[in-house]
Coordinates of C-alpha atoms and ligand atoms in Angstrom, one line a residue:
M1 CA -9.2 -23.8 16.8
C2 CA -5.8 -24.4 18.0
G3 CA -3.2 -21.8 18.3
I4 CA 0.4 -22.4 16.6
V5 CA 3.1 -20.9 17.4
G6 CA 7.3 -20.9 16.7
Y7 CA 10.5 -19.2 16.8
T8 CA 13.4 -18.8 15.9
G9 CA 17.0 -16.2 17.2
S10 CA 19.0 -16.1 19.6
L11 CA 17.8 -17.7 22.1
A12 CA 16.3 -20.5 23.2
A13 CA 12.9 -21.3 21.8
A14 CA 11.5 -23.7 24.1
P15 CA 10.8 -20.4 26.9
F16 CA 9.0 -18.4 24.0
L17 CA 6.8 -20.6 22.6
I18 CA 5.3 -22.3 25.5
E19 CA 4.7 -19.0 27.1
G20 CA 3.3 -18.0 23.4
L21 CA 0.7 -21.2 24.0
R22 CA 0.1 -20.5 26.9
K23 CA -1.8 -16.8 25.7
L24 CA -3.0 -19.3 22.8
E25 CA -4.7 -21.6 25.1
Y26 CA -7.9 -19.9 24.3
R27 CA -7.8 -21.0 20.8
G28 CA -8.1 -24.8 22.3
Y29 CA -6.7 -26.8 25.0
D30 CA -7.6 -30.2 24.5
S31 CA -3.1 -31.2 24.1
A32 CA -0.4 -28.8 23.0
G33 CA 3.4 -29.8 21.9
V34 CA 6.8 -27.8 20.7
A35 CA 9.2 -29.6 18.4
I36 CA 12.7 -27.8 19.1
N37 CA 15.5 -28.2 15.8
G38 CA 18.1 -27.8 17.9
E39 CA 21.7 -29.2 17.4
G40 CA 20.9 -32.8 18.7
G41 CA 18.1 -32.9 15.8
L42 CA 13.9 -32.7 15.9
Q43 CA 13.0 -32.9 19.6
V44 CA 9.3 -33.9 19.9
V45 CA 7.5 -33.5 23.5
R46 CA 4.2 -33.7 23.5
R47 CA 0.9 -34.1 25.9
K48 CA -2.5 -34.7 26.7
G49 CA -3.9 -31.3 28.5
K50 CA -3.2 -27.3 28.8
V51 CA -0.2 -26.5 28.6
A52 CA 0.5 -25.9 32.1
A53 CA 1.2 -30.3 31.7
L54 CA 3.4 -29.7 28.5
A55 CA 5.9 -27.2 30.5
Q56 CA 5.8 -29.1 33.8
S57 CA 7.1 -31.9 30.9
V58 CA 9.3 -29.2 28.9
K59 CA 11.3 -27.9 33.0
S60 CA 12.9 -31.2 34.0
M61 CA 13.7 -31.9 29.7
D62 CA 17.3 -30.8 28.0
L63 CA 15.7 -28.5 24.9
N64 CA 17.7 -26.0 24.6
G65 CA 17.6 -25.3 21.2
T66 CA 17.3 -21.6 19.4
C67 CA 14.7 -23.1 16.4
G68 CA 11.3 -24.3 17.3
I69 CA 7.8 -24.9 16.6
G70 CA 4.5 -25.9 19.0
H71 CA 0.7 -25.8 18.9
T72 CA -2.3 -26.1 21.5
R73 CA -5.1 -28.5 20.7
W74 CA -8.8 -28.6 19.9
A75 CA -9.5 -32.1 18.3
T76 CA -11.6 -32.1 14.9
H77 CA -9.8 -35.1 13.1
G78 CA -9.3 -38.1 16.3
K79 CA -9.9 -37.4 20.1
P80 CA -7.9 -35.7 22.3
S81 CA -4.8 -37.9 23.2
E82 CA -0.7 -37.5 23.6
V83 CA -0.4 -39.8 20.3
N84 CA -3.2 -37.2 17.8
A85 CA -1.3 -33.6 20.0
H86 CA 0.8 -32.0 17.4
P87 CA 3.6 -31.8 16.4
H88 CA 2.9 -34.3 13.5
T89 CA 6.2 -35.9 12.1
S90 CA 7.4 -37.7 8.9
C91 CA 8.7 -41.0 9.0
D92 CA 12.0 -40.2 9.4
G93 CA 11.6 -38.1 12.5
K94 CA 13.0 -35.2 10.4
I95 CA 10.3 -33.1 9.7
A96 CA 7.7 -31.1 12.5
V97 CA 5.1 -29.7 11.6
V98 CA 1.9 -28.8 13.2
H99 CA -1.3 -27.2 11.8
N100 CA -4.3 -25.4 12.4
G101 CA -7.8 -26.0 10.3
I102 CA -8.8 -28.3 8.6
I103 CA -7.5 -30.9 5.2
E104 CA -10.9 -31.3 3.9
N105 CA -9.8 -34.6 1.2
F106 CA -7.2 -36.2 4.0
A107 CA -8.7 -39.3 4.3
E108 CA -8.0 -39.6 0.3
L109 CA -4.1 -38.4 0.6
R110 CA -3.6 -40.9 3.3
E111 CA -4.7 -43.7 1.6
K112 CA -1.8 -42.9 -1.3
L113 CA 0.4 -41.9 1.4
E114 CA -0.1 -45.9 2.6
D115 CA -0.2 -47.1 -0.8
A116 CA 2.9 -45.1 -1.5
G117 CA 4.5 -46.6 2.2
H118 CA 4.5 -43.8 4.6
T119 CA 3.2 -45.4 7.8
F120 CA 0.8 -43.0 9.8
A121 CA 1.2 -42.9 14.1
S122 CA -2.3 -40.6 14.5
A123 CA -5.6 -39.9 13.8
T124 CA -5.2 -36.5 12.9
D125 CA -6.0 -35.0 9.3
T126 CA -2.4 -33.1 10.1
E127 CA -0.3 -36.3 10.0
V128 CA -0.5 -36.0 6.3
I129 CA 1.4 -33.2 5.9
A130 CA 3.9 -33.6 7.2
H131 CA 4.2 -37.0 4.8
L132 CA 3.7 -34.6 1.9
V133 CA 6.4 -32.5 2.9
E134 CA 8.6 -35.6 3.5
E135 CA 7.9 -36.7 -0.1
A136 CA 8.1 -33.3 -1.8
Y137 CA 11.8 -32.8 0.2
M138 CA 15.1 -32.3 -2.0
G139 CA 16.7 -30.2 0.2
D140 CA 14.9 -26.9 -0.2
L141 CA 12.0 -26.8 2.9
L142 CA 10.0 -23.7 1.7
S143 CA 9.2 -24.6 -1.9
A144 CA 8.1 -28.7 -1.3
V145 CA 6.4 -27.3 2.1
R146 CA 4.9 -25.1 -1.1
T147 CA 4.7 -28.7 -3.3
A148 CA 3.0 -30.2 -0.4
T149 CA -0.1 -28.2 0.3
E150 CA -0.9 -27.5 -3.9
R151 CA -2.1 -31.1 -2.3
I152 CA -4.8 -30.5 0.5
H153 CA -8.0 -28.9 0.2
G154 CA -9.3 -26.8 2.9
A155 CA -8.4 -24.8 5.9
Y156 CA -4.7 -23.7 7.1
G157 CA -1.9 -22.1 9.0
L158 CA 1.2 -24.0 9.8
A159 CA 4.2 -24.0 10.6
V160 CA 6.9 -26.6 9.5
T161 CA 11.2 -27.3 10.1
C162 CA 13.3 -29.7 9.1
E163 CA 16.0 -30.9 10.8
N164 CA 17.9 -30.9 7.8
E165 CA 17.7 -26.5 8.0
P166 CA 18.4 -26.3 11.5
G167 CA 17.0 -22.0 12.0
V168 CA 14.6 -22.7 9.2
I169 CA 10.9 -21.9 9.3
I170 CA 8.4 -22.0 6.9
V171 CA 4.6 -20.7 6.8
T172 CA 1.7 -20.7 5.1
R173 CA -1.9 -20.0 5.7
K174 CA -5.4 -20.0 3.9
D175 CA -8.3 -19.8 5.6
S176 CA -6.5 -19.5 8.9
P177 CA -4.4 -17.1 10.4
I178 CA -0.9 -16.9 10.8
V179 CA 1.3 -13.6 12.1
V180 CA 5.3 -13.0 11.1
G181 CA 7.3 -10.4 13.4
Q182 CA 10.6 -9.7 13.4
G183 CA 12.9 -8.1 17.6
E184 CA 15.8 -7.6 18.1
T185 CA 16.9 -11.6 18.5
G186 CA 14.9 -13.5 16.1
A187 CA 11.8 -14.3 14.0
Y188 CA 7.9 -14.9 15.5
V189 CA 5.1 -17.0 14.0
A190 CA 1.8 -16.8 15.7
S191 CA -2.0 -17.0 15.4
D192 CA -2.7 -14.6 16.9
M193 CA -0.4 -11.6 17.6
I194 CA -0.8 -11.7 21.7
A195 CA 2.0 -14.5 21.5
V196 CA 4.8 -12.0 20.0
L197 CA 3.6 -8.5 20.9
E198 CA 5.9 -8.5 23.7
Y199 CA 8.8 -8.7 21.6
T200 CA 7.7 -7.3 18.3
R201 CA 5.3 -4.7 18.0
D202 CA 5.5 -4.5 14.4
I203 CA 3.7 -7.5 12.4
V204 CA 2.4 -8.7 8.7
V205 CA -0.4 -10.1 8.7
M206 CA -0.4 -13.2 6.4
A207 CA -1.9 -13.2 3.1
D208 CA -3.9 -16.3 1.7
G209 CA -1.4 -18.2 -0.1
Q210 CA 1.3 -16.6 0.8
F211 CA 4.2 -18.6 2.5
A212 CA 7.4 -17.1 4.7
K213 CA 10.7 -18.5 5.7
L214 CA 12.2 -17.7 9.5
T215 CA 15.9 -17.5 9.7
P216 CA 17.5 -16.4 12.8
A217 CA 18.8 -13.5 10.5
G218 CA 15.5 -12.7 9.6
V219 CA 11.9 -13.1 7.1
E220 CA 11.4 -13.4 3.8
F221 CA 8.1 -13.8 2.0
F222 CA 7.1 -15.1 -1.6
D223 CA 3.6 -15.0 -3.3
M224 CA 2.7 -19.5 -4.1
Y225 CA 4.6 -19.3 -6.8
G226 CA 8.1 -18.7 -4.7
K227 CA 8.3 -14.6 -5.6
P228 CA 9.5 -12.8 -3.3
V229 CA 6.9 -9.9 -2.1
Q230 CA 6.8 -7.4 0.2
P231 CA 4.6 -7.7 2.7
E232 CA 2.7 -5.2 4.7
I233 CA 3.7 -3.8 8.3
T234 CA 1.1 -3.6 10.5
H235 CA 2.0 -1.8 14.3
I236 CA -0.3 -2.9 16.7
D237 CA -0.1 0.0 20.1
W238 CA -1.8 -2.0 22.3
D239 CA -1.3 -2.6 25.6
V240 CA 0.7 -5.1 25.7
D241 CA -0.9 -6.3 29.3
T242 CA -4.4 -7.1 27.7
A243 CA -2.7 -10.6 28.2
E244 CA -2.7 -10.1 31.6
K245 CA -4.9 -10.9 34.5
G246 CA -3.7 -7.4 36.2
G247 CA -5.0 -8.5 39.1
Y248 CA -8.3 -10.3 38.6
P249 CA -8.5 -13.7 39.6
D250 CA -9.2 -14.8 36.1
F251 CA -9.7 -13.4 32.1
M252 CA -13.4 -13.3 32.0
L253 CA -14.0 -10.9 35.5
K254 CA -11.1 -9.0 33.7
E255 CA -12.9 -8.5 29.9
I256 CA -16.2 -7.7 32.2
H257 CA -14.2 -4.3 34.0
E258 CA -12.5 -3.5 30.6
Q259 CA -16.5 -2.9 29.3
P260 CA -16.4 0.5 30.2
R261 CA -13.7 1.6 28.4
V262 CA -14.3 0.0 25.7
I263 CA -17.8 1.4 25.7
R264 CA -15.3 4.9 26.0
D265 CA -12.9 3.7 22.5
T266 CA -15.8 2.3 20.5
L267 CA -17.4 6.6 20.6
A268 CA -14.6 8.3 20.7
G269 CA -14.3 10.4 17.3
R270 CA -17.5 9.4 16.0
M271 CA -19.6 12.5 17.0
V272 CA -17.7 15.5 14.2
G273 CA -19.2 19.5 14.6
G274 CA -22.8 17.9 15.5
H275 CA -23.1 14.6 12.8
L276 CA -22.6 10.8 13.7
S277 CA -19.7 9.6 11.3
I278 CA -18.1 5.8 10.8
D279 CA -15.4 6.6 8.2
E280 CA -14.2 3.4 7.5
L281 CA -17.4 2.1 6.2
D282 CA -16.0 4.6 2.8
M283 CA -20.0 4.7 1.9
T284 CA -21.3 8.2 1.2
T285 CA -24.7 9.1 2.5
E286 CA -26.6 8.6 -0.7
E287 CA -25.1 5.5 -0.8
L288 CA -26.1 4.8 3.0
N289 CA -29.8 6.0 1.5
L290 CA -29.9 3.7 -0.6
I291 CA -29.3 0.5 1.2
E292 CA -33.3 -1.1 1.6
R293 CA -32.4 -3.9 3.5
V294 CA -29.9 -5.2 6.1
T295 CA -29.4 -8.7 6.3
I296 CA -26.5 -9.2 9.7
I297 CA -25.0 -12.8 9.6
A298 CA -22.9 -14.0 13.2
C299 CA -22.9 -16.8 15.0
G300 CA -23.7 -17.0 19.2
T301 CA -23.5 -14.1 20.9
S302 CA -22.6 -11.8 17.7
Y303 CA -26.0 -13.2 16.5
H304 CA -27.7 -11.7 20.1
A305 CA -26.0 -8.7 19.1
G306 CA -27.0 -9.0 15.7
L307 CA -30.7 -8.9 17.0
V308 CA -30.2 -6.4 19.0
A309 CA -28.8 -4.8 15.9
Q310 CA -32.0 -5.7 14.5
K311 CA -34.8 -3.8 16.5
L312 CA -32.5 -0.6 16.0
I313 CA -32.4 -0.6 12.9
E314 CA -35.7 -0.8 11.7
H315 CA -37.1 1.1 14.8
W316 CA -34.5 4.0 13.4
A317 CA -34.3 3.8 10.4
R318 CA -37.0 2.2 9.4
I319 CA -35.4 0.1 7.1
P320 CA -36.5 -4.6 7.2
T321 CA -34.3 -6.1 9.1
T322 CA -32.8 -9.8 9.6
V323 CA -30.7 -12.0 11.2
S324 CA -29.1 -15.5 10.0
V325 CA -27.3 -17.5 12.0
A326 CA -24.8 -18.3 9.7
S327 CA -24.5 -21.6 9.6
E328 CA -27.9 -21.8 8.9
F329 CA -27.2 -18.5 6.2
R330 CA -25.1 -20.1 4.0
Y331 CA -27.8 -23.0 3.0
D332 CA -30.5 -21.1 3.0
D333 CA -31.7 -18.7 -0.2
P334 CA -31.6 -15.9 1.4
I335 CA -32.4 -12.8 -0.9
I336 CA -29.8 -10.7 -1.2
T337 CA -29.9 -7.3 -3.8
P338 CA -27.6 -4.7 -4.6
T339 CA -29.4 -2.6 -2.1
T340 CA -29.2 -4.7 1.1
L341 CA -26.5 -4.6 3.3
V342 CA -24.9 -7.1 4.9
V343 CA -23.0 -6.6 8.1
A344 CA -21.3 -10.1 9.0
V345 CA -20.7 -9.8 13.2
S346 CA -17.7 -11.5 14.9
Q347 CA -15.7 -11.2 17.8
S348 CA -12.4 -12.8 16.2
G349 CA -13.6 -12.4 12.1
E350 CA -11.7 -15.8 11.5
T351 CA -15.8 -18.1 12.0
A352 CA -16.0 -20.2 9.8
D353 CA -19.8 -19.8 8.6
T354 CA -19.8 -16.6 9.2
L355 CA -16.3 -16.1 6.5
A356 CA -18.7 -18.7 4.4
A357 CA -21.9 -16.7 4.2
I358 CA -19.8 -13.0 3.5
R359 CA -18.3 -14.8 -0.2
D360 CA -21.6 -16.0 -1.0
A361 CA -23.0 -12.4 0.3
R362 CA -21.1 -10.8 -1.9
V363 CA -20.9 -13.7 -4.7
K364 CA -25.0 -11.4 -4.6
G365 CA -23.9 -8.3 -5.4
A366 CA -24.5 -7.3 -1.5
K367 CA -22.4 -4.6 0.3
V368 CA -20.5 -6.8 3.1
F369 CA -19.6 -4.6 6.6
G370 CA -17.8 -6.3 9.2
I371 CA -17.8 -5.7 12.8
T372 CA -15.4 -7.6 14.3
N373 CA -12.4 -6.6 17.2
V374 CA -9.6 -8.1 14.8
I375 CA -7.2 -6.3 13.5
G376 CA -6.3 -8.1 9.4
S377 CA -8.7 -10.8 10.2
P378 CA -10.1 -12.2 7.0
V379 CA -13.4 -10.7 8.1
A380 CA -11.7 -7.6 7.9
R381 CA -10.1 -8.6 5.0
E382 CA -13.2 -10.0 2.4
S383 CA -15.9 -7.2 3.7
D384 CA -16.4 -3.5 2.0
G385 CA -16.0 -1.7 4.9
V386 CA -14.9 -2.4 8.2
I387 CA -15.9 -1.4 12.1
Y388 CA -12.8 -2.5 14.4
T389 CA -14.9 -3.1 17.9
K390 CA -12.8 -1.9 20.0
A391 CA -12.4 -4.3 23.1
N392 CA -8.3 -5.4 21.8
K393 CA -7.6 -8.8 23.2
E394 CA -10.6 -10.3 24.6
I395 CA -8.7 -14.5 26.1
A396 CA -12.5 -15.8 28.4
V397 CA -13.2 -17.7 25.9
A398 CA -16.6 -17.2 26.8
S399 CA -17.5 -12.8 24.9
T400 CA -18.4 -10.3 27.8
K401 CA -16.3 -7.1 26.6
S402 CA -16.1 -7.9 22.4
F403 CA -20.4 -8.4 22.3
L404 CA -20.7 -4.7 24.3
G405 CA -18.1 -4.2 21.8
Q406 CA -20.3 -5.4 18.7
V407 CA -23.9 -3.9 19.9
V408 CA -22.4 -0.5 20.7
S409 CA -21.3 -0.5 16.9
L410 CA -24.6 -1.7 15.8
T411 CA -26.2 0.8 17.6
L412 CA -23.8 3.3 16.2
L413 CA -24.0 2.0 12.6
A414 CA -28.1 1.8 12.8
M415 CA -27.9 5.7 14.4
L416 CA -25.7 6.5 10.9
L417 CA -28.3 4.5 9.2
A418 CA -31.4 7.0 10.3
Q419 CA -29.2 10.1 10.0
A420 CA -28.5 8.9 6.3
K421 CA -32.4 7.8 5.5
G422 CA -32.9 11.5 7.5
R423 CA -35.1 9.5 9.9
M424 CA -33.8 11.2 13.1
R425 CA -33.2 14.9 13.1
S426 CA -29.7 15.8 13.7
N427 CA -30.6 17.3 18.1
E428 CA -32.3 13.9 18.3
I429 CA -29.0 12.2 16.8
R430 CA -26.7 13.8 19.4
A431 CA -28.9 13.6 22.3
L432 CA -29.6 9.9 21.8
F433 CA -25.2 9.3 21.3
R434 CA -25.2 11.9 24.9
Q435 CA -27.1 9.1 26.3
L436 CA -25.3 6.8 24.6
A437 CA -22.5 7.7 25.4
E438 CA -23.8 7.2 29.7
T439 CA -23.8 3.8 29.4
A440 CA -20.6 3.7 30.4
Q441 CA -20.7 5.9 34.1
Q442 CA -23.2 3.6 34.3
V443 CA -21.6 0.3 33.7
E444 CA -19.3 1.7 36.0
E445 CA -21.9 1.8 38.6
I446 CA -22.9 -1.8 38.1
L447 CA -20.1 -3.4 37.8
S448 CA -19.2 -1.1 42.0
D449 CA -21.8 -3.6 44.1
T450 CA -22.6 -6.7 42.9
T451 CA -23.8 -8.3 46.2
A452 CA -26.6 -9.0 45.2
I453 CA -25.7 -10.8 41.7
D454 CA -23.8 -12.7 44.1
E455 CA -26.9 -13.3 46.6
A456 CA -28.8 -14.5 44.0
A457 CA -26.0 -16.6 42.5
V458 CA -25.8 -18.8 45.3
A459 CA -29.5 -19.2 45.3
C460 CA -29.5 -20.8 41.6
K461 CA -26.5 -22.8 41.8
D462 CA -27.8 -25.9 42.6
A463 CA -30.4 -25.8 39.7
A464 CA -30.8 -27.9 36.9
S465 CA -31.9 -25.6 35.1
A466 CA -32.9 -21.7 34.5
L467 CA -35.0 -19.4 32.5
F468 CA -34.3 -16.7 31.8
I469 CA -37.8 -13.8 30.2
G470 CA -37.3 -10.3 28.6
R471 CA -39.5 -8.6 25.9
G472 CA -38.6 -6.3 23.6
M473 CA -35.0 -5.1 23.9
G474 CA -35.0 -7.6 27.0
A475 CA -35.7 -10.1 25.3
A476 CA -32.3 -10.0 22.8
T477 CA -30.7 -9.2 26.2
S478 CA -32.3 -12.3 27.7
Y479 CA -30.6 -14.9 24.6
E480 CA -26.9 -13.5 25.8
G481 CA -28.1 -14.3 29.6
A482 CA -29.3 -17.5 28.9
L483 CA -26.2 -18.5 26.7
K484 CA -22.9 -17.2 28.9
L485 CA -24.7 -19.4 31.7
K486 CA -25.2 -22.5 30.7
E487 CA -21.0 -22.6 28.8
I488 CA -19.3 -21.9 31.4
S489 CA -21.8 -22.7 33.9
Y490 CA -23.2 -26.6 32.4
L491 CA -26.4 -25.4 33.9
H492 CA -28.9 -26.1 31.4
A493 CA -30.3 -22.2 30.4
E494 CA -33.1 -21.1 28.3
A495 CA -34.0 -17.6 26.5
Y496 CA -37.7 -16.7 25.6
A497 CA -39.9 -13.8 25.2
A498 CA -41.5 -13.4 27.7
G499 CA -44.9 -13.3 26.0
E500 CA -43.7 -17.5 24.3
M501 CA -43.9 -18.1 28.3
K502 CA -47.7 -19.8 27.9
H503 CA -47.5 -21.0 24.5
G504 CA -44.8 -23.4 26.0
P505 CA -41.9 -22.8 28.7
I506 CA -44.7 -22.4 31.6
A507 CA -44.3 -26.8 31.6
L508 CA -40.7 -26.4 32.5
I509 CA -41.6 -24.4 35.9
S510 CA -42.4 -25.9 39.5
D511 CA -41.7 -24.7 42.6
G512 CA -38.0 -23.8 43.1
F513 CA -36.9 -23.3 39.0
P514 CA -35.1 -19.8 38.4
V515 CA -36.5 -17.7 36.1
I516 CA -34.3 -14.6 35.2
A517 CA -36.5 -11.6 33.9
I518 CA -35.8 -8.4 32.8
A519 CA -38.1 -5.7 34.5
T520 CA -36.5 -2.9 33.4
K521 CA -38.9 0.4 33.7
G522 CA -40.1 1.1 30.0
P523 CA -42.4 -0.3 27.0
V524 CA -43.1 -3.4 28.4
Y525 CA -42.4 -3.3 31.8
D526 CA -45.8 -3.9 32.7
K527 CA -46.7 -6.5 30.3
V528 CA -43.0 -8.5 31.8
V529 CA -44.4 -7.8 35.3
S530 CA -46.9 -9.7 34.3
N531 CA -45.5 -12.9 32.7
L532 CA -43.3 -12.7 36.2
Q533 CA -47.2 -13.3 38.0
E534 CA -47.3 -16.1 36.3
A535 CA -45.0 -17.9 37.1
R536 CA -44.5 -16.9 40.3
A537 CA -48.3 -18.7 41.0
R538 CA -46.3 -21.8 40.3
G539 CA -43.3 -21.5 42.3
A540 CA -40.7 -20.5 40.3
K541 CA -38.0 -18.7 42.2
I542 CA -38.0 -15.2 41.0
V543 CA -34.3 -12.5 40.3
V544 CA -35.2 -9.0 38.3
V545 CA -32.5 -6.6 36.9
A546 CA -34.9 -3.5 37.0
T547 CA -34.4 0.6 37.2
E548 CA -33.4 1.8 40.4
G549 CA -36.3 3.2 42.5
D550 CA -38.1 0.7 41.1
E551 CA -39.6 -0.9 44.6
D552 CA -43.0 -2.1 43.9
I553 CA -41.4 -5.1 41.3
K554 CA -40.1 -6.3 45.1
A555 CA -43.4 -8.1 45.4
H556 CA -43.0 -9.9 42.2
A557 CA -38.8 -10.7 42.7
D558 CA -36.8 -13.1 45.0
H559 CA -34.1 -11.4 44.7
V560 CA -34.3 -8.0 42.8
I561 CA -30.3 -6.7 41.0
Y562 CA -31.3 -3.2 40.0
I563 CA -29.5 -1.0 37.3
P564 CA -29.5 2.4 36.5
K565 CA -32.2 4.4 34.8
V566 CA -31.0 4.2 30.7
N567 CA -33.4 4.9 27.5
D568 CA -35.2 1.7 26.4
Y569 CA -33.1 1.1 23.7
F570 CA -29.3 0.6 25.0
I571 CA -31.0 -1.7 27.7
P572 CA -28.9 -5.0 26.6
I573 CA -25.4 -3.1 26.8
T574 CA -26.4 -2.4 30.8
A575 CA -28.3 -4.8 31.4
S576 CA -26.2 -7.1 30.1
V577 CA -23.1 -6.8 33.3
P578 CA -25.2 -8.3 35.3
L579 CA -26.0 -11.8 33.7
Q580 CA -22.5 -11.5 33.0
L581 CA -21.2 -11.9 36.0
F582 CA -24.3 -14.0 37.2
A583 CA -23.6 -16.8 35.1
R584 CA -19.7 -16.1 36.2
A585 CA -20.5 -16.0 40.3
I586 CA -23.0 -19.6 39.4
A587 CA -19.5 -21.1 37.1
L588 CA -18.0 -20.2 40.5
L589 CA -20.5 -21.5 42.8
R590 CA -20.2 -24.7 40.7
G591 CA -16.2 -24.9 40.5
C592 CA -16.1 -24.8 37.3
D593 CA -13.4 -23.6 34.9
V594 CA -14.9 -19.7 33.4
D595 CA -12.2 -18.8 31.0
Q596 CA -12.4 -21.8 29.9
P597 CA -15.2 -23.8 29.6
R598 CA -15.1 -27.7 28.1
N599 CA -15.5 -28.2 25.1
L600 CA -15.2 -25.3 23.4
A601 CA -13.1 -22.7 21.8
K602 CA -12.4 -19.0 21.6
S603 CA -12.8 -19.3 18.0
V604 CA -14.7 -22.0 15.1
T605 CA -12.6 -22.1 12.1
V606 CA -14.4 -25.3 11.2
E607 CA -17.2 -26.3 9.8
Ligands
F6R701 C1 -20.0 -16.8 23.4 C2 -18.7 -17.1 22.5 C3 -19.3 -17.5 21.1 C4 -19.1 -16.5 19.6 C5 -19.2 -17.3 18.4 C6 -19.2 -16.3 17.6 O1 -19.6 -16.3 25.1 O2 -18.7 -16.6 23.0 O3 -20.7 -17.7 20.8 O4 -20.0 -15.5 19.8 O5 -18.7 -18.8 18.8 O6 -17.1 -15.9 17.3 P1 -17.1 -15.4 16.7 O7 -18.0 -14.0 17.3 O8 -15.7 -14.7 17.2 O9 -17.4 -14.9 15.2

């Protein structure tokens, strides 16, 4: 949560800071602020609300320094307010700090600092850092920040600047992302490379415990003992337009439309000479063959991708597979042995619970594969092997294209395991791969006409609650459909395996209650139709996602959304798309901000 930016160089800092914060707003958007370390000393501006409110204030001020730091917040300690917004400053107002993460021992530190005479202005954990740096400052900001971080426990990405050292920004991190880059007109820091790609494509993804000193002349890196180190530079060749809406009204729609490209990019280069390969995993066929159990750990939408994978791995590779919500896994007593493959799925690669679960699994001797969208993210770094989903940056808070990227990547993993275990012949793998590749074109077809989806959305928009149902692959898909709807439209939605309806949820149904069903042609089609009839007999308004050409289904539904016929195992890929569009359409009809739903942030770096 929270986005931080910083710049020092030859240009005015404020325009970069505001633009960078806009790009990072997906990380939090309840308040924002900047501190400019210019000739007139340190100037701090903070506003409650989105970055636009801060930008408005900054426009009318004379903030012309060429060094500054900025922050956009998702509140953890202290409610959203101007006084709790970052940057936080020391008692003398000369040191300013922006922070992403949580300081776990802040209460104890605050008490000690207050006893020593420091006065606190906010309710945040972050403010202790400004006072700790102030205590340690003897004329060298780098050494003061190093001393301060020795006293804090928790997660942090920090940028600090001090009036006594104009043009200097010190940054460091532990368990929160920080990237640093050097452009032609200065040095940049941000929580996410998307904020700096316009200025430089050569990025240093900082390591835990590393420090960087940014000055207009360049960037120097140090280890935790203050010894200079040579960092690894990653060249990024993404399209910068990723951070722009590219003509779409919102990022969510743009990202939904990128999905055919995501499928194609994720599959590119995977089939070599009739053999499926995922080189990044760095495991031989013999090693893969030794796997006796798979455990998938993830949260939210990524967990739903895990549910899909469980069915595929068990069906194709016949390996017993469990899927755990990461926040439960770490407090359970899961059975993990050296022959267990743990697969951690995380779009952001920085979800705190998923990271903690990875660490637990590794302690138990498991090999961990990460599936993430963010290059150099903690999940990528802490896993034994990593598959990058090729979604590119996802800005809308609700995951869409990254979900599809995860499902396609996990499908490849399931096929790879089946290949290694000798459970699938190479001609079967080739045929399956071809069908998988065809889903890109099928998603394009779904996106080309959304009339039925929009009509169904109008019919359901005023409901207080909705039920999503499906069986088999359709059940996993309906969980994701319900999550999408509730998170962006605030319409309460639940998902159930359709066969469970009679065991409780059917009591919810009365006249006009929306039931959204995945009723595509496949092994459980007839069973789902029976469940639809049960719901309809009790007055439900039925919306179905059905297979093109299925005229019979019309007799059981009020609204039919047709999708092309696909292999049943690929239903989560194609049927998720109309559900994403359905959720978005309802959210817009209900006047909701689809890109930045209330109370949420794109990455959940706190427990
Ligand atoms: C929902 C959504 C969240 C995330 C969850 C895990 O649209 O995006 O449920 O899936 O917070 O995040 P990652 O995948 O970054 O670990």
